[in-house]
Each structure stands twice: as structure tokens, then as C-alpha cells.
Amino acid sequence: MRQERNYEAIQELLQETSYSIRLLCEVAGTNRGAYYKWLQRKDTKEDQWNKTLVKAIKRLYKKLDGTFGYRRMTAELKRKYKCPINKKRIYRLMDKINLKAVIRRKAKQYKTSKPEHIAANILNRDFKAHCPNEKWVTDVTEFKYGEGKKAYLSAILDLHEKRIVRYNLTRANNNELVFKNLNEALETLSEDEHPLIHTDRGVQYTSYGFNRIIESAGLHHSMSRPGKCIDNGPMEAFWGNLKCEKYYLHKHEYQTFQQLAKAIEEYIYFYNYERLQLANGGYTPMEY
């Protein structure tokens, strides 16, 4: 693999510069005869398949703003070509053409609050659900737009198929945002569905108002332990995906609340209906 990269680099430099083959081979530490032999070789079926995959990888990487690493890239290519593709092959090819997923930013540290109502950590990091509407997780996250303006997104995620059940975006981070989102999600349930809902210890979730809605709907409330954001891991992971794959890449474009809202709406639709989930066996949440 290393020598092949050297040969390709020599070939590119010969087209772009006036350096001699002898000099370039000496700099690359490779044999000139081996380079000529490499030039005259014919592509094997394996080489042709790799070239096809590289072209597809580059198109997907550009289309998805560089947000997919080799694992998700493998899932997309398996679906596209309808054949087995080893993730190690995609890793090698992406490494060869120097393509890597964009790096996520570190999450902010948890800020403690004085709770009016608390609940035990019933979920206890058991993030598997046997059917839809068995376990929900929820949280609120912050976005900035325009000149120092802020917006807040409340979302509820179903742990069975990893779909976003309901979401609301407002300019104010208050109880009304969380209560409205929960009430809209409850309207999607049948009479015999009473999911466990897990939250962190934010002021909205420890309020008497939130607890009244929970009790009235016959839901069980689970809370993360103080300072343990991993207890709400799937929700934190979704925020990471949303911000890494959409928000941070186009942050400068969001000058108005409407522009930000449209981008979030587009991403959540993409997430539910088009984004393949490895945990779902390569299906989107709605397909699963």
C-alpha cells in the first residue's frame, strides 16, 4: 500500500512539475524499475472494484459534508451495491485518499440544579427496547444563530428504533417548551402504551409541572444521576450527530431563527427516514 501511494505521488508530480523520474524515485525511496513495472500493470478485478468504491466514497463524502466515518460509509455502500463489503476495506480506501469524518466538539459540563421533584435512575443505562414506545429519552439543547441569539431544541427519542418522536424549537428555554413537546408526544400513544421516560436533572424535568404530566399519563419517570450525562447516552449521541453532521458545518449560514429551524427540520427528517442506523441492522429508524 505504501509503495503504491509513492507510485501515485510520482505520477502526479510528473504531470505537475518538471522533475525527472530518477529524482522523484530517489526522493520517494523507491526503485525506478519497480515504478515502470507498476505503470505497465493491468488492473485486476480487485483494482477495478476498489476504484469504483473510491469514486462512490468521494461522492458520498461530499454529499454528506464529510460527516460519515468508515463504518457508516460501509453501510451506505452495502445498500447501494447490494453486496457484502468489509468495513476494513472501506477504512483502508478512505485512509488512502485521506478522508476522515469531521471531529465532534466536546459536550459542555453538567450544571447542577435544585430539584423540586427527583426520580430514581430506573433506566440504568439499559438502552435496549423490545418494542416502540417502551422507552423514551429526552433532553434540551442550545443553538446560536445571528448576532449572539439563541434557540433551544427539545426532542424525544424512542430507544427501540432510535427515531425522533417529537421535537420543538423555540427562542426560550423554559417549562412551556418541554411541556408542549411531551404533550404532543403523548398524543401519538395508544391507550395501552405507557413508556418509561428518562431525563436528566434539568430544571424543567424536576419541576412539579412536568411530574404532573407524567403521573396523569401513567408514565414512569427515570432520571440520570447528578453529573452523569452518560446515563442519557442515546440522547446525547443524537445531539452530537445533529450538531456535527448539520449545525457546525453550516453555522455561519444561520442568521435568522427561520433558517435554523428549517435546517433542523431537514436534518431530523433525514435522520428518521434516510440515515442508516448500524444499531438497526443498516435500516433507517422508520424502516426498522
PDB file of C-alpha atoms in Angstrom:
ATOM      1  CA  MET A   1       0.000   0.000   0.000  1.00  0.00           C
ATOM      2  CA  ARG A   2       2.848   2.409   0.907  1.00  0.00           C
ATOM      3  CA  GLN A   3       4.724   1.793  -2.365  1.00  0.00           C
ATOM      4  CA  GLU A   4       1.522   2.227  -4.370  1.00  0.00           C
ATOM      5  CA  ARG A   5       0.996   5.613  -2.737  1.00  0.00           C
ATOM      6  CA  ASN A   6       4.569   6.538  -3.669  1.00  0.00           C
ATOM      7  CA  TYR A   7       3.988   5.483  -7.281  1.00  0.00           C
ATOM      8  CA  GLU A   8       0.773   7.516  -7.470  1.00  0.00           C
ATOM      9  CA  ALA A   9       2.523  10.543  -5.972  1.00  0.00           C
ATOM     10  CA  ILE A  10       5.346  10.244  -8.504  1.00  0.00           C
ATOM     11  CA  GLN A  11       2.830  10.014 -11.337  1.00  0.00           C
ATOM     12  CA  GLU A  12       1.013  13.149 -10.161  1.00  0.00           C
ATOM     13  CA  LEU A  13       4.248  15.132  -9.703  1.00  0.00           C
ATOM     14  CA  LEU A  14       5.438  14.189 -13.172  1.00  0.00           C
ATOM     15  CA  GLN A  15       2.268  15.726 -14.602  1.00  0.00           C
ATOM     16  CA  GLU A  16       2.514  18.883 -12.493  1.00  0.00           C
ATOM     17  CA  THR A  17       6.280  19.547 -12.365  1.00  0.00           C
ATOM     18  CA  SER A  18       9.433  19.238 -14.469  1.00  0.00           C
ATOM     19  CA  TYR A  19      11.246  16.915 -12.075  1.00  0.00           C
ATOM     20  CA  SER A  20      12.807  13.770 -13.545  1.00  0.00           C
ATOM     21  CA  ILE A  21      11.620  10.253 -12.765  1.00  0.00           C
ATOM     22  CA  ARG A  22      15.082   9.421 -11.390  1.00  0.00           C
ATOM     23  CA  LEU A  23      14.930  12.273  -8.882  1.00  0.00           C
ATOM     24  CA  LEU A  24      11.369  11.565  -7.787  1.00  0.00           C
ATOM     25  CA  CYS A  25      12.101   7.865  -7.286  1.00  0.00           C
ATOM     26  CA  GLU A  26      15.156   8.705  -5.203  1.00  0.00           C
ATOM     27  CA  VAL A  27      13.172  11.102  -3.025  1.00  0.00           C
ATOM     28  CA  ALA A  28      10.384   8.551  -2.576  1.00  0.00           C
ATOM     29  CA  GLY A  29      12.919   5.836  -1.763  1.00  0.00           C
ATOM     30  CA  THR A  30      11.589   3.509  -4.444  1.00  0.00           C
ATOM     31  CA  ASN A  31      13.132   1.577  -7.308  1.00  0.00           C
ATOM     32  CA  ARG A  32      12.765   3.131 -10.750  1.00  0.00           C
ATOM     33  CA  GLY A  33      12.316  -0.276 -12.395  1.00  0.00           C
ATOM     34  CA  ALA A  34       9.555  -1.136  -9.944  1.00  0.00           C
ATOM     35  CA  TYR A  35       7.817   2.151 -10.792  1.00  0.00           C
ATOM     36  CA  TYR A  36       7.916   1.368 -14.539  1.00  0.00           C
ATOM     37  CA  LYS A  37       6.596  -2.120 -13.840  1.00  0.00           C
ATOM     38  CA  TRP A  38       3.745  -0.604 -11.811  1.00  0.00           C
ATOM     39  CA  LEU A  39       2.912   1.733 -14.738  1.00  0.00           C
ATOM     40  CA  GLN A  40       2.592  -1.184 -17.161  1.00  0.00           C
ATOM     41  CA  ARG A  41       0.447  -3.360 -14.938  1.00  0.00           C
ATOM     42  CA  LYS A  42      -3.174  -4.064 -15.802  1.00  0.00           C
ATOM     43  CA  ASP A  43      -5.913  -3.536 -13.254  1.00  0.00           C
ATOM     44  CA  THR A  44      -7.245  -6.695 -11.685  1.00  0.00           C
ATOM     45  CA  LYS A  45     -10.942  -7.101 -10.859  1.00  0.00           C
ATOM     46  CA  GLU A  46      -9.979  -6.185  -7.304  1.00  0.00           C
ATOM     47  CA  ASP A  47      -8.332  -2.943  -8.503  1.00  0.00           C
ATOM     48  CA  GLN A  48     -11.361  -2.039 -10.602  1.00  0.00           C
ATOM     49  CA  TRP A  49     -13.712  -2.679  -7.676  1.00  0.00           C
ATOM     50  CA  ASN A  50     -11.558  -0.510  -5.401  1.00  0.00           C
ATOM     51  CA  LYS A  51     -11.624   2.322  -7.930  1.00  0.00           C
ATOM     52  CA  THR A  52     -15.413   2.065  -8.158  1.00  0.00           C
ATOM     53  CA  LEU A  53     -15.664   2.200  -4.373  1.00  0.00           C
ATOM     54  CA  VAL A  54     -13.301   5.179  -4.142  1.00  0.00           C
ATOM     55  CA  LYS A  55     -15.435   7.166  -6.591  1.00  0.00           C
ATOM     56  CA  ALA A  56     -18.581   6.314  -4.612  1.00  0.00           C
ATOM     57  CA  ILE A  57     -16.859   7.213  -1.322  1.00  0.00           C
ATOM     58  CA  LYS A  58     -15.817  10.614  -2.649  1.00  0.00           C
ATOM     59  CA  ARG A  59     -19.357  11.369  -3.888  1.00  0.00           C
ATOM     60  CA  LEU A  60     -20.935  10.359  -0.577  1.00  0.00           C
ATOM     61  CA  TYR A  61     -18.309  12.214   1.437  1.00  0.00           C
ATOM     62  CA  LYS A  62     -19.027  15.414  -0.482  1.00  0.00           C
ATOM     63  CA  LYS A  63     -22.803  14.919  -0.353  1.00  0.00           C
ATOM     64  CA  LEU A  64     -22.764  14.363   3.424  1.00  0.00           C
ATOM     65  CA  ASP A  65     -20.274  17.159   4.195  1.00  0.00           C
ATOM     66  CA  GLY A  66     -17.667  14.701   5.432  1.00  0.00           C
ATOM     67  CA  THR A  67     -19.762  13.594   8.397  1.00  0.00           C
ATOM     68  CA  PHE A  68     -19.583   9.820   7.838  1.00  0.00           C
ATOM     69  CA  GLY A  69     -16.694   7.662   9.017  1.00  0.00           C
ATOM     70  CA  TYR A  70     -15.804   4.302   7.528  1.00  0.00           C
ATOM     71  CA  ARG A  71     -18.492   2.354   9.415  1.00  0.00           C
ATOM     72  CA  ARG A  72     -21.456   4.415   8.186  1.00  0.00           C
ATOM     73  CA  MET A  73     -19.817   4.736   4.777  1.00  0.00           C
ATOM     74  CA  THR A  74     -19.705   0.918   4.625  1.00  0.00           C
ATOM     75  CA  ALA A  75     -23.409   0.686   5.476  1.00  0.00           C
ATOM     76  CA  GLU A  76     -24.300   3.157   2.713  1.00  0.00           C
ATOM     77  CA  LEU A  77     -22.172   1.323   0.135  1.00  0.00           C
ATOM     78  CA  LYS A  78     -23.617  -2.067   1.084  1.00  0.00           C
ATOM     79  CA  ARG A  79     -27.072  -0.706   0.410  1.00  0.00           C
ATOM     80  CA  LYS A  80     -26.008   0.985  -2.831  1.00  0.00           C
ATOM     81  CA  TYR A  81     -24.274  -2.054  -4.384  1.00  0.00           C
ATOM     82  CA  LYS A  82     -26.389  -4.739  -2.644  1.00  0.00           C
ATOM     83  CA  CYS A  83     -23.373  -6.926  -1.829  1.00  0.00           C
ATOM     84  CA  PRO A  84     -21.116  -7.649   1.159  1.00  0.00           C
ATOM     85  CA  ILE A  85     -18.409  -5.033   1.720  1.00  0.00           C
ATOM     86  CA  ASN A  86     -15.870  -5.353   4.506  1.00  0.00           C
ATOM     87  CA  LYS A  87     -15.575  -2.253   6.683  1.00  0.00           C
ATOM     88  CA  LYS A  88     -11.780  -2.793   6.793  1.00  0.00           C
ATOM     89  CA  ARG A  89     -11.635  -2.310   3.020  1.00  0.00           C
ATOM     90  CA  ILE A  90     -13.516   0.983   3.279  1.00  0.00           C
ATOM     91  CA  TYR A  91     -11.239   2.053   6.141  1.00  0.00           C
ATOM     92  CA  ARG A  92      -8.148   1.370   4.000  1.00  0.00           C
ATOM     93  CA  LEU A  93      -9.580   3.149   0.958  1.00  0.00           C
ATOM     94  CA  MET A  94     -10.645   6.212   2.964  1.00  0.00           C
ATOM     95  CA  ASP A  95      -7.242   6.297   4.628  1.00  0.00           C
ATOM     96  CA  LYS A  96      -5.562   6.054   1.234  1.00  0.00           C
ATOM     97  CA  ILE A  97      -7.432   9.082  -0.127  1.00  0.00           C
ATOM     98  CA  ASN A  98      -7.119  10.874   3.223  1.00  0.00           C
ATOM     99  CA  LEU A  99     -10.825  11.165   4.040  1.00  0.00           C
ATOM    100  CA  LYS A 100     -11.901  11.209   7.683  1.00  0.00           C
ATOM    101  CA  ALA A 101     -15.142  12.065   9.433  1.00  0.00           C
ATOM    102  CA  VAL A 102     -15.259  15.543  10.929  1.00  0.00           C
ATOM    103  CA  ILE A 103     -14.431  15.664  14.641  1.00  0.00           C
ATOM    104  CA  ARG A 104     -17.168  16.393  17.148  1.00  0.00           C
ATOM    105  CA  ARG A 105     -16.879  19.066  19.751  1.00  0.00           C
ATOM    106  CA  LYS A 106     -16.749  18.192  23.415  1.00  0.00           C
ATOM    107  CA  ALA A 107     -20.003  18.457  25.318  1.00  0.00           C
ATOM    108  CA  LYS A 108     -20.413  21.122  27.972  1.00  0.00           C
ATOM    109  CA  GLN A 109     -20.090  20.014  31.559  1.00  0.00           C
ATOM    110  CA  TYR A 110     -23.261  19.391  33.519  1.00  0.00           C
ATOM    111  CA  LYS A 111     -24.573  22.193  35.735  1.00  0.00           C
ATOM    112  CA  THR A 112     -26.347  21.164  38.896  1.00  0.00           C
ATOM    113  CA  SER A 113     -29.795  22.492  39.839  1.00  0.00           C
ATOM    114  CA  LYS A 114     -32.035  22.426  42.895  1.00  0.00           C
ATOM    115  CA  PRO A 115     -34.768  19.873  42.117  1.00  0.00           C
ATOM    116  CA  GLU A 116     -38.423  20.152  43.123  1.00  0.00           C
ATOM    117  CA  HIS A 117     -39.052  16.540  42.091  1.00  0.00           C
ATOM    118  CA  ILE A 118     -36.486  13.774  41.567  1.00  0.00           C
ATOM    119  CA  ALA A 119     -36.753  10.190  40.343  1.00  0.00           C
ATOM    120  CA  ALA A 120     -34.503   7.150  40.516  1.00  0.00           C
ATOM    121  CA  ASN A 121     -32.331   6.076  37.589  1.00  0.00           C
ATOM    122  CA  ILE A 122     -34.735   3.287  36.551  1.00  0.00           C
ATOM    123  CA  LEU A 123     -33.339   3.092  33.010  1.00  0.00           C
ATOM    124  CA  ASN A 124     -29.877   2.382  34.451  1.00  0.00           C
ATOM    125  CA  ARG A 125     -28.217   2.597  31.022  1.00  0.00           C
ATOM    126  CA  ASP A 126     -30.339  -0.250  29.628  1.00  0.00           C
ATOM    127  CA  PHE A 127     -30.803   1.387  26.249  1.00  0.00           C
ATOM    128  CA  LYS A 128     -32.428  -1.594  24.507  1.00  0.00           C
ATOM    129  CA  ALA A 129     -36.198  -1.687  23.991  1.00  0.00           C
ATOM    130  CA  HIS A 130     -38.215  -4.624  22.684  1.00  0.00           C
ATOM    131  CA  CYS A 131     -40.951  -2.574  21.007  1.00  0.00           C
ATOM    132  CA  PRO A 132     -41.803   1.015  20.038  1.00  0.00           C
ATOM    133  CA  ASN A 133     -42.952   3.370  22.805  1.00  0.00           C
ATOM    134  CA  GLU A 134     -41.464   1.199  25.548  1.00  0.00           C
ATOM    135  CA  LYS A 135     -38.613   3.569  26.479  1.00  0.00           C
ATOM    136  CA  TRP A 136     -38.171   7.247  25.639  1.00  0.00           C
ATOM    137  CA  VAL A 137     -35.288   9.583  26.389  1.00  0.00           C
ATOM    138  CA  THR A 138     -35.496  13.369  26.164  1.00  0.00           C
ATOM    139  CA  ASP A 139     -33.410  16.492  26.637  1.00  0.00           C
ATOM    140  CA  VAL A 140     -32.998  20.149  25.614  1.00  0.00           C
ATOM    141  CA  THR A 141     -30.001  21.550  23.759  1.00  0.00           C
ATOM    142  CA  GLU A 142     -28.914  25.063  22.746  1.00  0.00           C
ATOM    143  CA  PHE A 143     -28.102  26.567  19.347  1.00  0.00           C
ATOM    144  CA  LYS A 144     -26.727  30.001  18.448  1.00  0.00           C
ATOM    145  CA  TYR A 145     -27.647  31.984  15.360  1.00  0.00           C
ATOM    146  CA  GLY A 146     -27.310  35.513  14.008  1.00  0.00           C
ATOM    147  CA  GLU A 147     -25.659  38.076  16.292  1.00  0.00           C
ATOM    148  CA  GLY A 148     -25.500  36.295  19.639  1.00  0.00           C
ATOM    149  CA  LYS A 149     -29.074  34.984  19.522  1.00  0.00           C
ATOM    150  CA  LYS A 150     -30.018  31.609  20.991  1.00  0.00           C
ATOM    151  CA  ALA A 151     -32.591  28.912  20.283  1.00  0.00           C
ATOM    152  CA  TYR A 152     -33.467  25.791  22.245  1.00  0.00           C
ATOM    153  CA  LEU A 153     -34.478  22.392  20.905  1.00  0.00           C
ATOM    154  CA  SER A 154     -36.463  19.859  22.932  1.00  0.00           C
ATOM    155  CA  ALA A 155     -36.681  16.357  21.470  1.00  0.00           C
ATOM    156  CA  ILE A 156     -37.901  12.905  22.493  1.00  0.00           C
ATOM    157  CA  LEU A 157     -36.144   9.805  21.132  1.00  0.00           C
ATOM    158  CA  ASP A 158     -37.589   6.273  21.125  1.00  0.00           C
ATOM    159  CA  LEU A 159     -34.946   3.728  22.152  1.00  0.00           C
ATOM    160  CA  HIS A 160     -36.471   0.894  20.092  1.00  0.00           C
ATOM    161  CA  GLU A 161     -35.791   2.185  16.577  1.00  0.00           C
ATOM    162  CA  LYS A 162     -33.886   5.364  17.546  1.00  0.00           C
ATOM    163  CA  ARG A 163     -36.487   7.643  15.911  1.00  0.00           C
ATOM    164  CA  ILE A 164     -37.284  11.177  16.996  1.00  0.00           C
ATOM    165  CA  VAL A 165     -40.875  11.006  18.261  1.00  0.00           C
ATOM    166  CA  ARG A 166     -41.453  14.762  18.625  1.00  0.00           C
ATOM    167  CA  TYR A 167     -39.376  17.938  18.726  1.00  0.00           C
ATOM    168  CA  ASN A 168     -39.940  21.652  19.286  1.00  0.00           C
ATOM    169  CA  LEU A 169     -37.633  24.615  18.727  1.00  0.00           C
ATOM    170  CA  THR A 170     -38.171  27.948  20.498  1.00  0.00           C
ATOM    171  CA  ARG A 171     -36.260  31.082  21.400  1.00  0.00           C
ATOM    172  CA  ALA A 172     -36.746  30.498  25.139  1.00  0.00           C
ATOM    173  CA  ASN A 173     -35.561  27.638  27.309  1.00  0.00           C
ATOM    174  CA  ASN A 174     -38.499  27.278  29.675  1.00  0.00           C
ATOM    175  CA  ASN A 175     -41.051  24.820  31.017  1.00  0.00           C
ATOM    176  CA  GLU A 176     -43.503  25.567  28.216  1.00  0.00           C
ATOM    177  CA  LEU A 177     -41.055  24.217  25.611  1.00  0.00           C
ATOM    178  CA  VAL A 178     -40.619  20.894  27.412  1.00  0.00           C
ATOM    179  CA  PHE A 179     -44.262  20.520  28.428  1.00  0.00           C
ATOM    180  CA  LYS A 180     -45.515  21.196  24.895  1.00  0.00           C
ATOM    181  CA  ASN A 181     -43.113  18.677  23.395  1.00  0.00           C
ATOM    182  CA  LEU A 182     -44.092  15.986  25.890  1.00  0.00           C
ATOM    183  CA  ASN A 183     -47.823  16.593  25.443  1.00  0.00           C
ATOM    184  CA  GLU A 184     -47.510  16.340  21.651  1.00  0.00           C
ATOM    185  CA  ALA A 185     -45.589  13.075  22.008  1.00  0.00           C
ATOM    186  CA  LEU A 186     -48.238  11.678  24.350  1.00  0.00           C
ATOM    187  CA  GLU A 187     -50.881  12.291  21.690  1.00  0.00           C
ATOM    188  CA  THR A 188     -49.153   9.713  19.469  1.00  0.00           C
ATOM    189  CA  LEU A 189     -49.635   6.911  22.031  1.00  0.00           C
ATOM    190  CA  SER A 190     -52.458   4.407  22.154  1.00  0.00           C
ATOM    191  CA  GLU A 191     -54.391   3.914  25.387  1.00  0.00           C
ATOM    192  CA  ASP A 192     -52.334   0.898  26.453  1.00  0.00           C
ATOM    193  CA  GLU A 193     -48.911   2.482  25.807  1.00  0.00           C
ATOM    194  CA  HIS A 194     -47.128   3.958  28.834  1.00  0.00           C
ATOM    195  CA  PRO A 195     -43.426   4.328  28.067  1.00  0.00           C
ATOM    196  CA  LEU A 196     -40.690   4.834  30.613  1.00  0.00           C
ATOM    197  CA  ILE A 197     -39.358   8.356  30.015  1.00  0.00           C
ATOM    198  CA  HIS A 198     -35.792   9.164  31.005  1.00  0.00           C
ATOM    199  CA  THR A 199     -34.447  12.693  31.523  1.00  0.00           C
ATOM    200  CA  ASP A 200     -31.534  14.446  33.125  1.00  0.00           C
ATOM    201  CA  ARG A 201     -31.992  16.668  36.196  1.00  0.00           C
ATOM    202  CA  GLY A 202     -32.630  19.905  34.335  1.00  0.00           C
ATOM    203  CA  VAL A 203     -34.997  22.375  35.994  1.00  0.00           C
ATOM    204  CA  GLN A 204     -37.837  21.591  33.582  1.00  0.00           C
ATOM    205  CA  TYR A 205     -37.721  17.864  34.320  1.00  0.00           C
ATOM    206  CA  THR A 206     -37.503  18.275  38.101  1.00  0.00           C
ATOM    207  CA  SER A 207     -40.460  20.669  38.188  1.00  0.00           C
ATOM    208  CA  TYR A 208     -43.858  19.832  39.675  1.00  0.00           C
ATOM    209  CA  GLY A 209     -45.495  20.644  36.317  1.00  0.00           C
ATOM    210  CA  PHE A 210     -43.509  18.001  34.445  1.00  0.00           C
ATOM    211  CA  ASN A 211     -44.194  15.469  37.188  1.00  0.00           C
ATOM    212  CA  ARG A 212     -47.951  16.147  36.979  1.00  0.00           C
ATOM    213  CA  ILE A 213     -47.955  15.433  33.222  1.00  0.00           C
ATOM    214  CA  ILE A 214     -46.017  12.203  33.809  1.00  0.00           C
ATOM    215  CA  GLU A 215     -48.385  10.992  36.510  1.00  0.00           C
ATOM    216  CA  SER A 216     -51.513  11.987  34.585  1.00  0.00           C
ATOM    217  CA  ALA A 217     -50.354   9.990  31.538  1.00  0.00           C
ATOM    218  CA  GLY A 218     -49.419   6.962  33.637  1.00  0.00           C
ATOM    219  CA  LEU A 219     -45.750   7.130  32.644  1.00  0.00           C
ATOM    220  CA  HIS A 220     -42.789   6.081  34.761  1.00  0.00           C
ATOM    221  CA  HIS A 221     -40.072   8.723  35.194  1.00  0.00           C
ATOM    222  CA  SER A 222     -36.386   7.858  35.244  1.00  0.00           C
ATOM    223  CA  MET A 223     -33.606  10.413  35.890  1.00  0.00           C
ATOM    224  CA  SER A 224     -29.885  10.473  35.297  1.00  0.00           C
ATOM    225  CA  ARG A 225     -27.660  10.626  38.322  1.00  0.00           C
ATOM    226  CA  PRO A 226     -26.173  14.059  39.116  1.00  0.00           C
ATOM    227  CA  GLY A 227     -23.362  14.887  36.693  1.00  0.00           C
ATOM    228  CA  LYS A 228     -23.678  11.578  34.765  1.00  0.00           C
ATOM    229  CA  CYS A 229     -24.615  12.592  31.219  1.00  0.00           C
ATOM    230  CA  ILE A 230     -23.798   9.048  30.036  1.00  0.00           C
ATOM    231  CA  ASP A 231     -26.989   7.912  31.806  1.00  0.00           C
ATOM    232  CA  ASN A 232     -28.810   9.684  28.956  1.00  0.00           C
ATOM    233  CA  GLY A 233     -26.308   8.495  26.349  1.00  0.00           C
ATOM    234  CA  PRO A 234     -28.582   7.943  23.315  1.00  0.00           C
ATOM    235  CA  MET A 235     -29.994  11.464  23.584  1.00  0.00           C
ATOM    236  CA  GLU A 236     -26.505  12.932  23.924  1.00  0.00           C
ATOM    237  CA  ALA A 237     -25.451  10.888  20.887  1.00  0.00           C
ATOM    238  CA  PHE A 238     -28.309  12.326  18.837  1.00  0.00           C
ATOM    239  CA  TRP A 239     -27.309  15.886  19.782  1.00  0.00           C
ATOM    240  CA  GLY A 240     -23.778  15.026  18.692  1.00  0.00           C
ATOM    241  CA  ASN A 241     -24.984  13.725  15.330  1.00  0.00           C
ATOM    242  CA  LEU A 242     -27.219  16.729  14.705  1.00  0.00           C
ATOM    243  CA  LYS A 243     -24.582  19.296  15.579  1.00  0.00           C
ATOM    244  CA  CYS A 244     -21.680  17.511  13.936  1.00  0.00           C
ATOM    245  CA  GLU A 245     -23.435  16.490  10.713  1.00  0.00           C
ATOM    246  CA  LYS A 246     -25.502  19.643  10.186  1.00  0.00           C
ATOM    247  CA  TYR A 247     -25.182  22.568  12.566  1.00  0.00           C
ATOM    248  CA  TYR A 248     -21.418  23.098  12.935  1.00  0.00           C
ATOM    249  CA  LEU A 249     -20.763  22.636   9.216  1.00  0.00           C
ATOM    250  CA  HIS A 250     -23.142  25.462   8.234  1.00  0.00           C
ATOM    251  CA  LYS A 251     -23.233  27.533  11.418  1.00  0.00           C
ATOM    252  CA  HIS A 252     -22.390  30.785   9.624  1.00  0.00           C
ATOM    253  CA  GLU A 253     -25.463  30.368   7.382  1.00  0.00           C
ATOM    254  CA  TYR A 254     -27.974  30.556  10.249  1.00  0.00           C
ATOM    255  CA  GLN A 255     -28.624  34.272  10.526  1.00  0.00           C
ATOM    256  CA  THR A 256     -32.314  34.020  11.388  1.00  0.00           C
ATOM    257  CA  PHE A 257     -34.420  31.753  13.576  1.00  0.00           C
ATOM    258  CA  GLN A 258     -36.304  30.557  10.479  1.00  0.00           C
ATOM    259  CA  GLN A 259     -33.085  29.469   8.743  1.00  0.00           C
ATOM    260  CA  LEU A 260     -32.013  27.500  11.802  1.00  0.00           C
ATOM    261  CA  ALA A 261     -35.480  25.926  12.190  1.00  0.00           C
ATOM    262  CA  LYS A 262     -35.513  24.839   8.537  1.00  0.00           C
ATOM    263  CA  ALA A 263     -32.072  23.216   8.860  1.00  0.00           C
ATOM    264  CA  ILE A 264     -33.116  21.289  11.978  1.00  0.00           C
ATOM    265  CA  GLU A 265     -36.341  20.163  10.327  1.00  0.00           C
ATOM    266  CA  GLU A 266     -34.385  18.898   7.316  1.00  0.00           C
ATOM    267  CA  TYR A 267     -31.894  17.029   9.465  1.00  0.00           C
ATOM    268  CA  ILE A 268     -34.497  15.322  11.654  1.00  0.00           C
ATOM    269  CA  TYR A 269     -36.375  14.170   8.542  1.00  0.00           C
ATOM    270  CA  PHE A 270     -33.076  12.872   7.146  1.00  0.00           C
ATOM    271  CA  TYR A 271     -32.300  11.184  10.479  1.00  0.00           C
ATOM    272  CA  ASN A 272     -35.673   9.423  10.728  1.00  0.00           C
ATOM    273  CA  TYR A 273     -36.197   8.492   7.084  1.00  0.00           C
ATOM    274  CA  GLU A 274     -32.813   8.368   5.326  1.00  0.00           C
ATOM    275  CA  ARG A 275     -29.921   7.982   7.785  1.00  0.00           C
ATOM    276  CA  LEU A 276     -28.939   4.327   8.113  1.00  0.00           C
ATOM    277  CA  GLN A 277     -28.514   3.141  11.701  1.00  0.00           C
ATOM    278  CA  LEU A 278     -25.914   0.466  12.392  1.00  0.00           C
ATOM    279  CA  ALA A 279     -27.812  -0.454  15.566  1.00  0.00           C
ATOM    280  CA  ASN A 280     -30.871  -1.107  13.380  1.00  0.00           C
ATOM    281  CA  GLY A 281     -29.032  -3.529  11.135  1.00  0.00           C
ATOM    282  CA  GLY A 282     -28.458  -0.918   8.439  1.00  0.00           C
ATOM    283  CA  TYR A 283     -32.066   0.313   8.298  1.00  0.00           C
ATOM    284  CA  THR A 284     -33.329   3.832   8.925  1.00  0.00           C
ATOM    285  CA  PRO A 285     -35.396   4.363  12.109  1.00  0.00           C
ATOM    286  CA  MET A 286     -38.662   4.495  10.176  1.00  0.00           C
ATOM    287  CA  GLU A 287     -37.783   1.404   8.107  1.00  0.00           C
ATOM    288  CA  TYR A 288     -36.904  -0.513  11.264  1.00  0.00           C
TER     289      TYR A 288
END
